[in-house]
Amino acid sequence: MSWYDTILTPLYDVVSWIIRAFYTVFSPILGPDSGWTWVLSIVGLVVFIRILLIPLFVRQIRASRNMALLQPKVRELQKKYGHDRERMGQELMKLYKESGTNPFSSCLPILLQSPIFIALFRVLDGAANGLVRGSGLNQTLVDSLRHASIFGAHISDKFIGSTSLSVRIVTIVLILLMTATTFTTQRQLMRKNMPPEALTGQYAQQQKLLLYVLPLVFAVGGVNFPVGVLIYWFTTNLWTMGQQFWVIRRNPAPGTPAYDAYQARKTKKAGHRPGLAGILPGGAKETAKETPNGSAPAADGEQAETAQTVKRVQPQRLPRSKRKGR
């Protein structure tokens, strides 16, 4: 056993037990050796892990958004203190502290998920070679996973080293899906939830570079991934894209296209609510209402004076004892 296997052994155990738990659920329904049983077990692993990472994901989205919104102020600091690196660093830390932004928060979910991905890769790679990694699996389950197939491709097959047309088609389709979802997720964040002024400068250039480099890295590296790992990565990208769409739609950054669309939806929804028809386009409420004879109502002061004039005091009947004394 190599040194990194020794370090990752606890993660092997966690990943293997989660997969086995979902395998136990799906195997009686779809069959113990069905490829779809193992596919759904991997999908279940993704869903389980991503639910645990939801709080970190929300922090990542907010941190990325805050970093983008702070770029105009960062550029001002660069112009003012560009000649003094020490003062520049102090002012940047002060700016991050005042705004409650942590530059490392946007990377935290990725860093936490990377060991899980590596552990899953090693577990499935071991299964492809008939090796058991993780206490949740045994040789029987590894052999079942190794020989299970979808669309003619085994869960443990890779594009590299395979001569099967089915394997190449399945892996290429999964690689394209994985690349497309990675690109769409990054583009969705940049185009919908960043103000125009945040799309210029060094930070924006770095984001644009990642927009095209990351999908390319996944596309090139995907040929070495087993089908099971490609399914895992595509599923987690799909989850990220949907989760990010929901966060941007419900909590967009001010001054962004997503925020304009959010305000337009609120205005449209308010216009259809009963009781709000009297709200004027400028935001003021209608206070003038016609009287039954069609004339305009009196001003508030006149209405109060009229009410006092019209109000009558009803005479009260005295008791007999008092009436006799009168």
CSV table of C-alpha atoms in Angstrom, one decimal:
chain,number,residue,atom,x,y,z
A,1,MET,CA,0.0,0.0,0.0
A,2,SER,CA,1.4,3.4,-1.0
A,3,TRP,CA,1.7,6.4,1.3
A,4,TYR,CA,-1.3,8.3,-0.2
A,5,ASP,CA,-3.4,5.1,0.1
A,6,THR,CA,-2.6,5.1,3.8
A,7,ILE,CA,-3.6,8.7,4.1
A,8,LEU,CA,-6.8,8.3,2.1
A,9,THR,CA,-7.9,5.0,3.8
A,10,PRO,CA,-10.5,6.8,6.0
A,11,LEU,CA,-12.0,8.4,2.9
A,12,TYR,CA,-12.0,5.1,1.1
A,13,ASP,CA,-14.0,3.7,4.0
A,14,VAL,CA,-16.5,6.6,3.9
A,15,VAL,CA,-17.0,6.5,0.1
A,16,SER,CA,-17.3,2.8,0.0
A,17,TRP,CA,-19.9,2.6,2.8
A,18,ILE,CA,-22.0,5.4,1.3
A,19,ILE,CA,-22.0,3.6,-2.1
A,20,ARG,CA,-22.8,0.3,-0.4
A,21,ALA,CA,-25.7,1.9,1.5
A,22,PHE,CA,-27.3,3.1,-1.7
A,23,TYR,CA,-26.4,-0.2,-3.4
A,24,THR,CA,-28.4,-2.0,-0.7
A,25,VAL,CA,-31.4,0.2,-1.5
A,26,PHE,CA,-31.4,-0.2,-5.3
A,27,SER,CA,-30.1,-3.7,-5.7
A,28,PRO,CA,-33.4,-5.5,-4.7
A,29,ILE,CA,-35.2,-3.3,-7.3
A,30,LEU,CA,-32.9,-3.2,-10.3
A,31,GLY,CA,-30.8,-6.3,-9.6
A,32,PRO,CA,-27.5,-6.8,-7.7
A,33,ASP,CA,-25.3,-6.8,-10.8
A,34,SER,CA,-27.2,-4.2,-12.9
A,35,GLY,CA,-25.2,-1.2,-14.1
A,36,TRP,CA,-28.0,1.1,-13.2
A,37,THR,CA,-27.9,-0.1,-9.6
A,38,TRP,CA,-24.3,1.1,-9.4
A,39,VAL,CA,-25.0,4.3,-11.4
A,40,LEU,CA,-27.7,5.3,-9.0
A,41,SER,CA,-25.5,4.4,-6.1
A,42,ILE,CA,-22.9,6.8,-7.4
A,43,VAL,CA,-25.6,9.5,-7.9
A,44,GLY,CA,-26.8,8.9,-4.4
A,45,LEU,CA,-23.2,9.4,-3.2
A,46,VAL,CA,-23.1,12.8,-5.0
A,47,VAL,CA,-26.5,13.9,-3.6
A,48,PHE,CA,-25.5,12.9,-0.1
A,49,ILE,CA,-22.2,14.8,-0.2
A,50,ARG,CA,-23.6,17.9,-1.9
A,51,ILE,CA,-26.4,18.2,0.7
A,52,LEU,CA,-23.7,18.2,3.4
A,53,LEU,CA,-21.8,20.9,1.4
A,54,ILE,CA,-24.8,23.2,0.9
A,55,PRO,CA,-23.8,25.7,3.7
A,56,LEU,CA,-20.3,25.9,2.2
A,57,PHE,CA,-21.7,26.3,-1.3
A,58,VAL,CA,-23.8,29.3,-0.2
A,59,ARG,CA,-20.8,30.8,1.4
A,60,GLN,CA,-18.8,30.2,-1.8
A,61,ILE,CA,-21.4,32.0,-4.0
A,62,ARG,CA,-21.6,34.9,-1.6
A,63,ALA,CA,-17.8,35.2,-1.4
A,64,SER,CA,-17.4,35.1,-5.2
A,65,ARG,CA,-20.1,37.7,-5.5
A,66,ASN,CA,-18.6,40.0,-2.8
A,67,MET,CA,-15.1,39.6,-4.4
A,68,ALA,CA,-16.6,40.7,-7.7
A,69,LEU,CA,-18.4,43.7,-6.2
A,70,LEU,CA,-15.2,44.8,-4.4
A,71,GLN,CA,-13.1,44.9,-7.6
A,72,PRO,CA,-13.7,48.6,-8.3
A,73,LYS,CA,-12.5,49.5,-4.7
A,74,VAL,CA,-9.6,47.1,-5.1
A,75,ARG,CA,-8.5,48.9,-8.3
A,76,GLU,CA,-8.7,52.2,-6.5
A,77,LEU,CA,-6.4,50.9,-3.8
A,78,GLN,CA,-4.0,49.6,-6.4
A,79,LYS,CA,-3.8,53.0,-8.0
A,80,LYS,CA,-3.3,54.7,-4.6
A,81,TYR,CA,-0.9,52.2,-3.0
A,82,GLY,CA,0.5,50.3,-5.9
A,83,HIS,CA,4.0,51.5,-5.1
A,84,ASP,CA,3.8,50.2,-1.5
A,85,ARG,CA,3.1,46.5,-1.3
A,86,GLU,CA,3.0,46.4,2.5
A,87,ARG,CA,0.4,49.2,2.7
A,88,MET,CA,-1.5,47.7,-0.2
A,89,GLY,CA,-1.8,44.4,1.7
A,90,GLN,CA,-2.9,46.1,4.9
A,91,GLU,CA,-5.6,48.1,3.0
A,92,LEU,CA,-6.8,45.0,1.2
A,93,MET,CA,-7.2,43.1,4.5
A,94,LYS,CA,-9.0,46.1,6.0
A,95,LEU,CA,-11.4,46.2,3.0
A,96,TYR,CA,-12.1,42.4,3.2
A,97,LYS,CA,-12.7,42.7,7.0
A,98,GLU,CA,-15.1,45.7,6.7
A,99,SER,CA,-17.1,43.9,3.9
A,100,GLY,CA,-17.1,40.5,5.7
A,101,THR,CA,-15.4,38.9,2.7
A,102,ASN,CA,-13.0,36.0,2.8
A,103,PRO,CA,-11.0,35.5,-0.5
A,104,PHE,CA,-10.5,31.8,0.4
A,105,SER,CA,-14.2,31.0,0.9
A,106,SER,CA,-14.8,30.6,-2.8
A,107,CYS,CA,-12.2,27.8,-3.0
A,108,LEU,CA,-13.2,26.0,0.2
A,109,PRO,CA,-16.0,23.7,-1.2
A,110,ILE,CA,-13.7,22.7,-4.1
A,111,LEU,CA,-10.9,21.9,-1.7
A,112,LEU,CA,-13.2,19.9,0.6
A,113,GLN,CA,-14.7,18.0,-2.3
A,114,SER,CA,-11.3,17.2,-4.0
A,115,PRO,CA,-10.3,14.4,-1.5
A,116,ILE,CA,-13.8,12.8,-2.0
A,117,PHE,CA,-13.2,12.9,-5.7
A,118,ILE,CA,-9.8,11.4,-5.4
A,119,ALA,CA,-11.0,8.7,-3.0
A,120,LEU,CA,-13.9,7.8,-5.4
A,121,PHE,CA,-11.4,7.7,-8.3
A,122,ARG,CA,-9.2,5.4,-6.4
A,123,VAL,CA,-12.0,3.1,-5.3
A,124,LEU,CA,-13.4,2.8,-8.8
A,125,ASP,CA,-9.9,2.5,-10.3
A,126,GLY,CA,-9.2,-0.3,-7.9
A,127,ALA,CA,-12.4,-2.0,-8.8
A,128,ALA,CA,-11.4,-1.8,-12.5
A,129,ASN,CA,-8.3,-3.8,-11.5
A,130,GLY,CA,-10.1,-6.1,-9.1
A,131,LEU,CA,-8.7,-4.4,-6.0
A,132,VAL,CA,-10.8,-3.7,-2.9
A,133,ARG,CA,-10.4,-0.2,-1.5
A,134,GLY,CA,-12.5,0.7,1.5
A,135,SER,CA,-14.0,-1.4,4.2
A,136,GLY,CA,-17.5,-0.9,2.8
A,137,LEU,CA,-16.8,-3.1,-0.2
A,138,ASN,CA,-15.7,-6.7,-0.5
A,139,GLN,CA,-14.4,-8.8,-3.4
A,140,THR,CA,-17.9,-9.9,-4.5
A,141,LEU,CA,-19.2,-6.3,-4.7
A,142,VAL,CA,-16.0,-5.1,-6.5
A,143,ASP,CA,-16.5,-7.8,-9.1
A,144,SER,CA,-20.1,-6.9,-9.5
A,145,LEU,CA,-19.2,-3.2,-10.0
A,146,ARG,CA,-16.4,-4.1,-12.3
A,147,HIS,CA,-18.6,-6.1,-14.7
A,148,ALA,CA,-21.7,-4.0,-14.4
A,149,SER,CA,-22.4,-2.0,-17.6
A,150,ILE,CA,-24.6,0.7,-19.1
A,151,PHE,CA,-25.1,1.1,-22.8
A,152,GLY,CA,-22.5,-1.6,-23.4
A,153,ALA,CA,-19.8,0.1,-21.3
A,154,HIS,CA,-18.6,-1.2,-17.9
A,155,ILE,CA,-18.6,1.2,-14.9
A,156,SER,CA,-14.9,0.7,-14.6
A,157,ASP,CA,-14.0,1.2,-18.3
A,158,LYS,CA,-11.9,4.2,-19.6
A,159,PHE,CA,-11.6,5.8,-22.9
A,160,ILE,CA,-7.8,5.2,-22.9
A,161,GLY,CA,-7.0,1.6,-23.4
A,162,SER,CA,-10.4,0.6,-24.6
A,163,THR,CA,-11.1,-0.7,-28.2
A,164,SER,CA,-14.8,-1.0,-27.7
A,165,LEU,CA,-16.9,1.4,-29.7
A,166,SER,CA,-19.6,1.4,-27.0
A,167,VAL,CA,-17.1,2.4,-24.4
A,168,ARG,CA,-15.7,5.2,-26.5
A,169,ILE,CA,-19.1,6.6,-27.3
A,170,VAL,CA,-20.3,6.5,-23.7
A,171,THR,CA,-17.1,8.1,-22.3
A,172,ILE,CA,-17.1,10.8,-25.0
A,173,VAL,CA,-20.7,11.7,-24.3
A,174,LEU,CA,-20.0,11.8,-20.6
A,175,ILE,CA,-16.9,13.9,-21.1
A,176,LEU,CA,-18.8,16.4,-23.3
A,177,LEU,CA,-21.6,16.6,-20.7
A,178,MET,CA,-19.1,17.1,-17.9
A,179,THR,CA,-17.3,19.8,-19.9
A,180,ALA,CA,-20.5,21.6,-20.9
A,181,THR,CA,-21.9,21.7,-17.4
A,182,THR,CA,-18.6,23.1,-16.0
A,183,PHE,CA,-18.6,25.8,-18.7
A,184,THR,CA,-22.3,26.7,-18.2
A,185,THR,CA,-21.9,26.9,-14.4
A,186,GLN,CA,-18.9,29.3,-14.6
A,187,ARG,CA,-20.6,31.4,-17.3
A,188,GLN,CA,-23.9,31.6,-15.4
A,189,LEU,CA,-22.0,33.0,-12.4
A,190,MET,CA,-20.1,35.6,-14.5
A,191,ARG,CA,-22.8,36.8,-16.8
A,192,LYS,CA,-25.9,36.8,-14.5
A,193,ASN,CA,-24.6,37.6,-11.0
A,194,MET,CA,-21.8,40.2,-11.6
A,195,PRO,CA,-22.2,43.9,-12.3
A,196,PRO,CA,-20.7,45.3,-15.5
A,197,GLU,CA,-17.9,47.1,-13.6
A,198,ALA,CA,-16.8,43.8,-12.0
A,199,LEU,CA,-16.3,42.3,-15.5
A,200,THR,CA,-13.1,44.3,-16.0
A,201,GLY,CA,-9.8,44.2,-14.3
A,202,GLN,CA,-7.4,41.5,-13.2
A,203,TYR,CA,-9.9,39.5,-11.2
A,204,ALA,CA,-12.3,39.4,-14.1
A,205,GLN,CA,-9.6,38.3,-16.5
A,206,GLN,CA,-8.8,35.4,-14.1
A,207,GLN,CA,-12.4,34.4,-14.0
A,208,LYS,CA,-12.6,34.5,-17.8
A,209,LEU,CA,-9.5,32.4,-18.0
A,210,LEU,CA,-11.0,29.8,-15.7
A,211,LEU,CA,-14.1,29.9,-17.8
A,212,TYR,CA,-12.3,28.3,-20.7
A,213,VAL,CA,-9.4,26.6,-19.0
A,214,LEU,CA,-11.3,24.4,-16.5
A,215,PRO,CA,-13.6,22.8,-19.1
A,216,LEU,CA,-10.5,22.1,-21.3
A,217,VAL,CA,-8.7,20.5,-18.4
A,218,PHE,CA,-11.7,18.2,-17.7
A,219,ALA,CA,-12.0,17.4,-21.4
A,220,VAL,CA,-8.4,16.3,-21.7
A,221,GLY,CA,-8.2,14.6,-18.3
A,222,GLY,CA,-11.6,12.9,-18.8
A,223,VAL,CA,-10.1,10.3,-21.1
A,224,ASN,CA,-8.3,8.8,-18.1
A,225,PHE,CA,-11.4,8.6,-15.9
A,226,PRO,CA,-13.5,5.5,-15.4
A,227,VAL,CA,-17.1,5.7,-16.5
A,228,GLY,CA,-18.2,5.7,-12.8
A,229,VAL,CA,-16.0,8.8,-12.1
A,230,LEU,CA,-17.4,10.6,-15.2
A,231,ILE,CA,-20.9,9.9,-14.0
A,232,TYR,CA,-19.9,11.2,-10.5
A,233,TRP,CA,-18.4,14.4,-12.0
A,234,PHE,CA,-21.2,15.1,-14.4
A,235,THR,CA,-23.8,14.6,-11.6
A,236,THR,CA,-22.0,16.9,-9.2
A,237,ASN,CA,-21.7,19.6,-12.0
A,238,LEU,CA,-25.4,19.2,-12.7
A,239,TRP,CA,-26.2,19.7,-9.0
A,240,THR,CA,-23.9,22.7,-8.8
A,241,MET,CA,-25.5,24.3,-11.9
A,242,GLY,CA,-29.0,23.9,-10.6
A,243,GLN,CA,-28.1,24.9,-7.0
A,244,GLN,CA,-26.3,28.0,-8.3
A,245,PHE,CA,-29.2,28.9,-10.6
A,246,TRP,CA,-31.6,28.8,-7.5
A,247,VAL,CA,-29.2,30.9,-5.4
A,248,ILE,CA,-28.7,33.5,-8.1
A,249,ARG,CA,-32.5,33.6,-8.8
A,250,ARG,CA,-33.5,34.0,-5.1
A,251,ASN,CA,-30.6,36.2,-3.9
A,252,PRO,CA,-29.0,38.1,-6.8
A,253,ALA,CA,-26.3,40.7,-6.3
A,254,PRO,CA,-27.5,44.3,-6.7
A,255,GLY,CA,-26.6,46.0,-10.0
A,256,THR,CA,-26.5,42.7,-12.0
A,257,PRO,CA,-28.7,41.3,-14.8
A,258,ALA,CA,-30.0,38.7,-12.3
A,259,TYR,CA,-31.0,41.4,-9.9
A,260,ASP,CA,-32.9,43.3,-12.7
A,261,ALA,CA,-34.7,40.2,-13.6
A,262,TYR,CA,-35.5,39.6,-9.9
A,263,GLN,CA,-37.0,43.1,-9.5
A,264,ALA,CA,-39.0,42.7,-12.7
A,265,ARG,CA,-40.5,39.4,-11.4
A,266,LYS,CA,-41.4,41.1,-8.1
A,267,THR,CA,-43.1,44.0,-9.9
A,268,LYS,CA,-45.0,41.7,-12.1
A,269,LYS,CA,-46.1,39.6,-9.2
A,270,ALA,CA,-47.2,42.6,-7.1
A,271,GLY,CA,-49.3,43.9,-10.1
A,272,HIS,CA,-51.4,40.7,-10.0
A,273,ARG,CA,-52.0,40.7,-6.2
A,274,PRO,CA,-55.5,41.7,-5.1
A,275,GLY,CA,-55.7,45.0,-3.3
A,276,LEU,CA,-52.6,46.4,-5.0
A,277,ALA,CA,-54.3,47.6,-8.1
A,278,GLY,CA,-54.4,51.1,-6.5
A,279,ILE,CA,-50.6,51.4,-6.6
A,280,LEU,CA,-49.6,54.0,-9.1
A,281,PRO,CA,-46.6,53.4,-11.5
A,282,GLY,CA,-44.6,55.9,-9.5
A,283,GLY,CA,-45.1,53.9,-6.3
A,284,ALA,CA,-47.7,56.2,-4.7
A,285,LYS,CA,-51.0,54.8,-3.6
A,286,GLU,CA,-54.3,56.2,-4.9
A,287,THR,CA,-56.1,58.1,-2.1
A,288,ALA,CA,-58.8,59.8,-4.3
A,289,LYS,CA,-62.0,57.9,-4.6
A,290,GLU,CA,-65.2,59.1,-6.2
A,291,THR,CA,-68.2,59.7,-4.0
A,292,PRO,CA,-71.6,58.1,-4.9
A,293,ASN,CA,-72.7,61.3,-6.8
A,294,GLY,CA,-69.5,61.2,-8.9
A,295,SER,CA,-67.8,64.2,-7.3
A,296,ALA,CA,-64.3,64.2,-5.8
A,297,PRO,CA,-64.1,63.7,-2.0
A,298,ALA,CA,-63.2,66.5,0.3
A,299,ALA,CA,-59.7,67.0,1.7
A,300,ASP,CA,-58.8,65.2,4.9
A,301,GLY,CA,-59.3,68.3,7.1
A,302,GLU,CA,-62.8,69.0,5.6
A,303,GLN,CA,-63.7,65.4,6.1
A,304,ALA,CA,-62.8,65.5,9.8
A,305,GLU,CA,-64.7,68.8,10.2
A,306,THR,CA,-67.8,67.4,8.5
A,307,ALA,CA,-67.7,64.3,10.6
A,308,GLN,CA,-67.6,66.3,13.8
A,309,THR,CA,-70.5,68.5,12.5
A,310,VAL,CA,-72.7,65.6,11.4
A,311,LYS,CA,-72.1,63.6,14.6
A,312,ARG,CA,-75.2,64.0,16.9
A,313,VAL,CA,-75.3,63.4,20.6
A,314,GLN,CA,-78.2,61.2,21.5
A,315,PRO,CA,-80.3,62.5,24.6
A,316,GLN,CA,-80.0,60.2,27.6
A,317,ARG,CA,-83.0,59.4,29.8
A,318,LEU,CA,-82.7,60.4,33.4
A,319,PRO,CA,-83.5,58.0,36.3
A,320,ARG,CA,-86.8,58.5,38.2
A,321,SER,CA,-85.2,59.7,41.3
A,322,LYS,CA,-83.6,62.6,39.5
A,323,ARG,CA,-86.7,63.4,37.5
A,324,LYS,CA,-88.7,63.8,40.7
A,325,GLY,CA,-86.3,66.3,42.1
A,326,ARG,CA,-86.5,68.5,39.0
